[in-house]
XYZ file of C-alpha atoms in Angstrom:
426
model
C 83.153 2.667 1.202
C 85.070 4.862 -1.197
C 88.653 4.649 -2.396
C 90.310 8.007 -1.643
C 92.410 7.577 -4.789
C 89.198 7.530 -6.855
C 87.979 10.700 -5.100
C 91.379 12.306 -5.781
C 90.969 11.564 -9.477
C 87.228 12.334 -9.660
C 86.390 15.055 -7.104
C 83.589 16.630 -9.140
C 81.998 13.268 -9.881
C 82.143 12.387 -6.177
C 80.501 15.648 -5.101
C 77.883 15.231 -7.824
C 77.079 11.753 -6.505
C 76.736 13.105 -2.958
C 74.441 15.873 -4.189
C 72.128 13.291 -5.743
C 71.922 11.608 -2.321
C 71.095 14.912 -0.614
C 74.607 15.366 0.826
C 76.787 18.523 0.740
C 80.048 18.503 -1.277
C 82.890 16.974 0.689
C 85.666 16.208 -1.801
C 87.734 19.298 -0.966
C 87.655 18.632 2.778
C 88.469 14.951 2.358
C 91.288 15.629 -0.079
C 92.783 18.270 2.231
C 92.786 15.718 5.043
C 94.313 13.149 2.713
C 97.018 15.603 1.608
C 97.977 16.301 5.222
C 98.087 12.565 5.899
C 100.281 11.899 2.883
C 102.596 14.772 3.820
C 103.064 13.359 7.339
C 103.677 9.891 5.896
C 106.192 11.231 3.391
C 108.078 13.103 6.111
C 108.124 9.941 8.242
C 109.539 7.971 5.342
C 112.156 10.652 4.651
C 113.161 10.677 8.320
C 113.484 6.893 8.278
C 115.660 7.068 5.167
C 117.843 9.658 6.895
C 118.170 7.402 9.969
C 119.191 4.487 7.786
C 121.839 6.636 6.140
C 123.138 7.837 9.518
C 123.233 4.245 10.788
C 125.528 3.285 7.922
C 127.704 6.332 8.602
C 127.898 5.452 12.313
C 129.040 1.941 11.404
C 131.726 3.273 9.089
C 133.025 5.778 11.665
C 133.074 3.212 14.443
C 135.188 0.983 12.215
C 137.679 3.840 11.990
C 137.566 4.415 15.732
C 135.949 7.847 15.380
C 133.579 9.440 17.921
C 129.891 8.973 16.967
C 128.099 10.525 19.969
C 126.714 13.439 17.962
C 125.399 11.101 15.284
C 123.798 8.834 17.904
C 122.028 11.871 19.393
C 120.795 12.873 15.950
C 119.542 9.331 15.255
C 117.668 9.232 18.561
C 116.038 12.579 17.769
C 115.089 11.415 14.278
C 113.621 8.217 15.697
C 111.309 10.246 17.948
C 110.406 12.509 15.037
C 109.604 9.535 12.802
C 107.422 7.953 15.495
C 105.523 11.233 15.955
C 104.983 11.629 12.210
C 103.930 7.997 11.812
C 101.428 8.328 14.661
C 100.062 11.519 13.088
C 99.681 9.805 9.712
C 97.851 6.901 11.360
C 95.552 9.279 13.245
C 94.749 11.145 10.048
C 94.144 7.842 8.221
C 91.713 6.758 10.928
C 89.940 10.109 10.696
C 89.742 9.803 6.912
C 88.434 6.231 7.094
C 85.807 7.259 9.658
C 84.545 10.034 7.397
C 84.510 7.835 4.309
C 82.547 5.194 6.228
C 79.666 7.685 6.579
C 79.389 8.400 2.833
C 76.418 6.710 1.095
C 76.854 4.673 -2.057
C 76.769 6.329 -5.477
C 73.332 5.981 -7.087
C 73.190 4.288 -10.485
C 72.667 6.599 -13.458
C 69.115 5.331 -14.111
C 67.919 5.893 -10.545
C 65.418 8.781 -10.429
C 66.470 11.863 -8.484
C 64.283 13.003 -5.610
C 64.194 13.635 -1.902
C 61.527 11.174 -0.758
C 59.147 8.408 -1.805
C 57.030 10.812 -3.861
C 59.762 10.596 -6.499
C 59.852 6.795 -6.704
C 58.902 5.476 -10.145
C 56.489 2.623 -10.724
C 57.872 0.005 -13.084
C 55.029 -2.532 -13.335
C 51.976 -3.997 -11.629
C 50.828 -7.561 -11.167
C 47.392 -8.806 -10.192
C 44.151 -6.963 -9.560
C 43.118 -5.808 -6.074
C 40.145 -7.904 -4.868
C 36.681 -6.451 -4.517
C 34.598 -7.205 -1.451
C 30.866 -7.121 -0.831
C 31.709 -5.825 2.648
C 34.128 -3.282 4.084
C 37.525 -5.036 4.266
C 39.161 -5.051 7.664
C 42.798 -4.535 8.586
C 44.907 -7.531 9.534
C 44.924 -6.878 13.278
C 41.133 -6.799 13.421
C 41.022 -10.044 11.442
C 43.710 -11.762 13.548
C 42.220 -10.683 16.856
C 38.768 -11.664 15.624
C 40.092 -15.137 14.935
C 41.471 -15.246 18.478
C 44.907 -16.128 17.090
C 46.767 -12.797 17.181
C 47.493 -11.324 20.613
C 49.211 -7.967 21.051
C 48.185 -7.562 24.699
C 49.990 -10.651 25.924
C 53.003 -9.807 23.755
C 53.145 -6.375 25.418
C 52.955 -8.034 28.849
C 55.873 -10.295 27.963
C 58.062 -7.911 25.943
C 56.484 -4.479 25.407
C 55.134 -2.584 22.418
C 55.733 -3.705 18.806
C 55.605 -7.430 19.506
C 52.915 -9.994 18.733
C 51.995 -13.540 19.745
C 50.623 -15.713 16.941
C 48.821 -18.908 17.865
C 47.278 -21.948 16.246
C 46.666 -21.703 12.529
C 48.228 -18.226 12.270
C 51.479 -19.470 13.800
C 51.379 -22.352 11.345
C 50.641 -19.945 8.484
C 53.796 -17.971 9.270
C 55.814 -21.205 9.319
C 54.158 -22.338 6.085
C 55.026 -19.078 4.338
C 58.698 -19.364 5.279
C 58.835 -23.009 4.166
C 57.100 -22.191 0.878
C 59.538 -19.371 0.131
C 62.633 -21.410 0.989
C 61.414 -24.357 -1.097
C 60.793 -22.049 -4.047
C 64.135 -20.247 -3.877
C 66.201 -23.383 -3.349
C 64.188 -25.742 -5.549
C 63.545 -23.533 -8.567
C 65.825 -20.493 -8.374
C 69.143 -22.070 -7.409
C 69.721 -20.461 -4.016
C 71.603 -22.353 -1.305
C 69.837 -22.401 2.053
C 71.901 -21.161 5.000
C 71.177 -21.085 8.713
C 73.399 -18.193 9.907
C 74.001 -16.707 13.372
C 71.530 -14.046 14.498
C 74.227 -12.286 16.539
C 77.151 -10.583 14.780
C 80.224 -8.586 15.779
C 81.151 -4.982 14.974
C 83.192 -5.853 11.880
C 80.291 -7.767 10.369
C 77.797 -4.958 10.990
C 80.314 -2.506 9.528
C 80.844 -4.630 6.428
C 77.257 -4.304 5.206
C 76.904 -0.668 6.274
C 74.861 -0.860 9.484
C 77.777 0.591 11.461
C 78.808 3.180 12.327
C 75.940 5.325 11.056
C 72.911 3.221 11.977
C 73.813 1.758 15.354
C 70.696 3.235 16.959
C 68.543 1.162 14.590
C 69.963 -2.056 16.031
C 69.786 -3.970 19.296
C 73.144 -4.544 21.018
C 73.779 -7.152 23.687
C 75.774 -6.485 26.852
C 78.472 -8.743 25.375
C 78.984 -6.357 22.452
C 77.239 -8.399 19.757
C 74.431 -7.058 17.554
C 71.111 -8.730 16.810
C 70.775 -8.871 13.034
C 68.261 -6.487 11.388
C 68.222 -8.806 8.351
C 69.971 -11.990 7.228
C 71.734 -9.838 4.628
C 74.289 -9.031 7.327
C 75.626 -12.538 8.096
C 75.020 -13.929 4.600
C 76.942 -11.198 2.778
C 79.771 -11.326 5.305
C 80.349 -15.026 4.631
C 82.837 -13.866 1.964
C 84.398 -11.062 4.038
C 88.183 -11.010 3.720
C 88.170 -13.767 1.102
C 89.459 -14.028 -2.459
C 87.056 -16.174 -4.478
C 87.700 -17.914 -7.763
C 85.772 -16.400 -10.641
C 84.132 -19.799 -11.179
C 82.411 -19.479 -7.775
C 80.356 -16.490 -8.983
C 77.530 -15.936 -8.644
C 76.982 -17.253 -5.125
C 73.250 -17.258 -4.361
C 72.277 -17.665 -0.722
C 68.965 -17.648 1.136
C 68.005 -17.844 4.796
C 64.956 -17.601 7.008
C 65.784 -15.750 10.213
C 64.254 -13.673 12.901
C 65.209 -10.049 12.391
C 65.439 -7.369 15.062
C 65.102 -3.607 14.667
C 64.768 -0.898 17.268
C 62.496 1.208 15.001
C 64.128 4.245 16.608
C 62.680 6.604 14.014
C 59.241 5.019 13.813
C 57.441 6.847 16.617
C 53.777 7.149 15.693
C 54.127 4.990 12.560
C 52.121 1.771 12.237
C 51.631 1.588 15.973
C 48.888 -1.038 15.570
C 49.457 -4.403 14.015
C 52.385 -6.314 12.565
C 53.756 -3.956 9.917
C 56.498 -2.446 12.077
C 57.729 -4.831 14.752
C 60.882 -5.099 16.846
C 61.072 -8.798 15.941
C 59.907 -10.301 12.664
C 60.587 -13.209 10.329
C 62.056 -12.731 6.873
C 63.404 -14.887 4.068
C 66.432 -13.120 2.614
C 68.164 -13.451 -0.741
C 71.842 -12.563 -1.179
C 74.005 -12.748 -4.292
C 77.766 -12.396 -4.536
C 78.211 -11.534 -8.191
C 80.713 -10.707 -10.889
C 80.777 -6.922 -11.478
C 79.892 -7.379 -15.159
C 76.801 -9.418 -14.260
C 75.415 -7.608 -11.198
C 72.790 -5.583 -13.064
C 71.355 -8.734 -14.648
C 71.547 -10.459 -11.254
C 69.569 -7.576 -9.745
C 66.762 -8.040 -12.261
C 66.834 -11.805 -11.671
C 66.660 -11.436 -7.873
C 63.748 -9.003 -8.125
C 61.953 -11.490 -10.377
C 62.450 -14.240 -7.764
C 60.841 -12.079 -5.079
C 58.007 -11.127 -7.444
C 57.313 -14.791 -8.161
C 56.604 -15.405 -4.461
C 53.808 -12.827 -4.557
C 52.470 -14.104 -7.871
C 52.186 -17.669 -6.582
C 50.467 -16.442 -3.436
C 47.977 -14.570 -5.631
C 48.767 -11.209 -4.033
C 48.396 -8.012 -6.093
C 51.543 -5.890 -6.048
C 53.507 -3.257 -7.864
C 57.242 -2.861 -8.435
C 58.834 0.579 -8.018
C 62.388 1.822 -8.425
C 63.404 3.983 -5.489
C 64.654 7.518 -5.974
C 67.994 8.738 -4.653
C 66.468 10.154 -1.467
C 64.546 7.001 -0.550
C 67.282 4.451 -1.194
C 69.208 2.675 1.529
C 72.690 3.800 2.534
C 74.577 0.924 0.854
C 72.442 0.588 -2.281
C 73.231 1.892 -5.747
C 69.805 0.848 -7.066
C 66.745 -0.585 -5.315
C 63.460 -2.071 -6.428
C 60.672 -2.161 -3.845
C 57.778 -4.568 -4.149
C 54.612 -3.100 -2.657
C 51.711 -5.429 -1.904
C 48.077 -4.318 -1.948
C 46.450 -4.189 1.497
C 42.645 -3.881 1.164
C 42.220 -2.897 4.826
C 44.403 0.182 4.257
C 43.339 0.638 0.649
C 46.924 1.133 -0.537
C 50.144 -0.573 -1.506
C 52.738 -1.192 1.225
C 56.342 -2.327 0.936
C 56.913 -6.065 1.356
C 60.330 -6.487 -0.267
C 63.380 -4.426 -1.203
C 65.926 -5.768 -3.701
C 69.174 -3.809 -3.919
C 72.345 -3.873 -5.963
C 75.157 -2.495 -3.781
C 77.883 -2.720 -6.426
C 81.308 -2.965 -4.768
C 80.327 -0.672 -1.873
C 79.986 -3.428 0.731
C 82.776 -5.515 -0.802
C 85.261 -2.697 -0.194
C 84.206 -2.496 3.451
C 84.437 -6.279 3.800
C 87.546 -6.678 1.606
C 85.761 -9.324 -0.480
C 87.429 -10.005 -3.826
C 87.652 -12.527 -6.635
C 90.483 -13.465 -8.999
C 89.516 -13.282 -12.688
C 90.522 -16.368 -14.637
C 94.001 -16.063 -16.111
C 94.829 -12.854 -14.224
C 97.193 -12.272 -11.310
C 95.287 -9.345 -9.826
C 91.965 -9.336 -8.003
C 88.737 -7.331 -8.258
C 86.047 -6.537 -5.734
C 82.877 -8.613 -6.021
C 79.464 -6.988 -6.260
C 76.902 -7.750 -3.554
C 73.124 -7.815 -3.837
C 70.393 -8.445 -1.294
C 66.640 -8.688 -1.305
C 63.685 -9.740 0.811
C 62.378 -12.930 -0.624
C 60.085 -11.957 1.169
C 59.145 -10.473 4.561
C 57.156 -13.330 6.096
C 55.164 -11.260 8.587
C 54.064 -8.799 5.949
C 53.107 -11.660 3.633
C 50.917 -13.001 6.437
C 49.355 -9.546 6.799
C 48.691 -9.413 3.054
C 47.072 -12.868 3.023
C 44.801 -12.002 5.934
C 43.585 -8.849 4.187
C 43.356 -10.145 0.611
C 41.843 -13.541 1.451
C 39.457 -12.394 4.217
C 35.835 -13.500 4.156
C 32.746 -11.723 5.430
C 32.303 -14.235 8.262
C 35.781 -13.403 9.613
C 37.525 -16.468 8.234
C 40.507 -16.350 5.894
C 40.994 -18.592 2.848
C 44.374 -20.283 2.396
C 46.151 -19.594 -0.935
C 46.533 -22.774 -2.998
C 50.342 -22.500 -2.929
C 50.340 -22.815 0.879
C 47.887 -25.682 1.320
C 50.597 -28.377 1.119
C 52.370 -26.616 4.009
C 49.134 -26.226 5.995
C 48.169 -29.902 6.193
C 45.511 -29.366 3.530
C 43.691 -26.713 5.569
C 41.623 -24.562 3.202
C 40.672 -21.763 5.616
C 41.454 -20.309 9.006
C 38.464 -19.885 11.233
C 37.945 -18.430 14.693
C 39.477 -20.444 17.494
C 36.940 -22.240 19.640
C 36.536 -20.866 23.151
């Protein structure tokens, strides 16, 4: 969310930032709307000042026993005029706020320009893709072959883009989430949170899901939204608050179910678990000091990378270009894991620095030590990581020719010592 005062002082910079995000210039239109709003507000204030002056004059004349009917008529007229002007100013403010709410965040200076993922820039790689003496299969063939992954029954119960995991695969998903939470809380200093999975309009607005991306969400008949990621409730924990500087950074993590309508995903990843309406994810959120958010971004990305390293999964880290970044992000790193069945890297985590973009929408501030004023915090979020996609990656990278799947060493303590997943007995 942008401060109109900043746009007023930096119209060319604002339009340049929109251009980098593939948006047309809008400063002139916004500033014209703002000027009309300020003019109506000024006239309302002038009319109020005039009424106050007339009220004093009426009091003085009454004390002298003079007739004040004409003045009373004028005051009544001015009161109506002031109310009309005030209502107009409020309408224009609402219109301005609605337009500003649709503007994407300004991309950081070091983010590559480009319209789509072809312009993303690889930063580093970790691990070597495994070689197989047989043709590697995709995760859904492996899971169904094990008799532990059932899309047909999920479709009967719920419809397309759902899955039922059973037996050792269900335990593997639980083990992955437990492993990630233990790592982030035990070694990386995150505080585990169990947040609500249903949020109100203000919460969805605060992190940027509303108003622009309402069709990507599921809404209940009671007006609440199913969360698309734990970023939404975790970040909003500080909404409307003024924190002490000593509380920063706040590092939070949660394992939740996430829900997405996948409204724009027709024809994409129609088989398997890569694009589901319901999935499990471990999320990382940081509420940071503005001067430290870039370092916090690198740290958070490193935490997500460490999950993949300990699972022995080959991956690469890319910085997203301006056209591929999320609405609220100013800079994003994607981690892409190698999937042998597809023979390519696929996204498994996104780590974003949102600067003060979400904080302005949420009105989340902190008070610097020794200062009377406040500043907006910076917010960051990242997948630490997507549990379902990690399961997919393990199935494909640890598959064996006989259809079984080896268990990564890091997960064995969470799997009761099981060293492999084999086909369920009939």
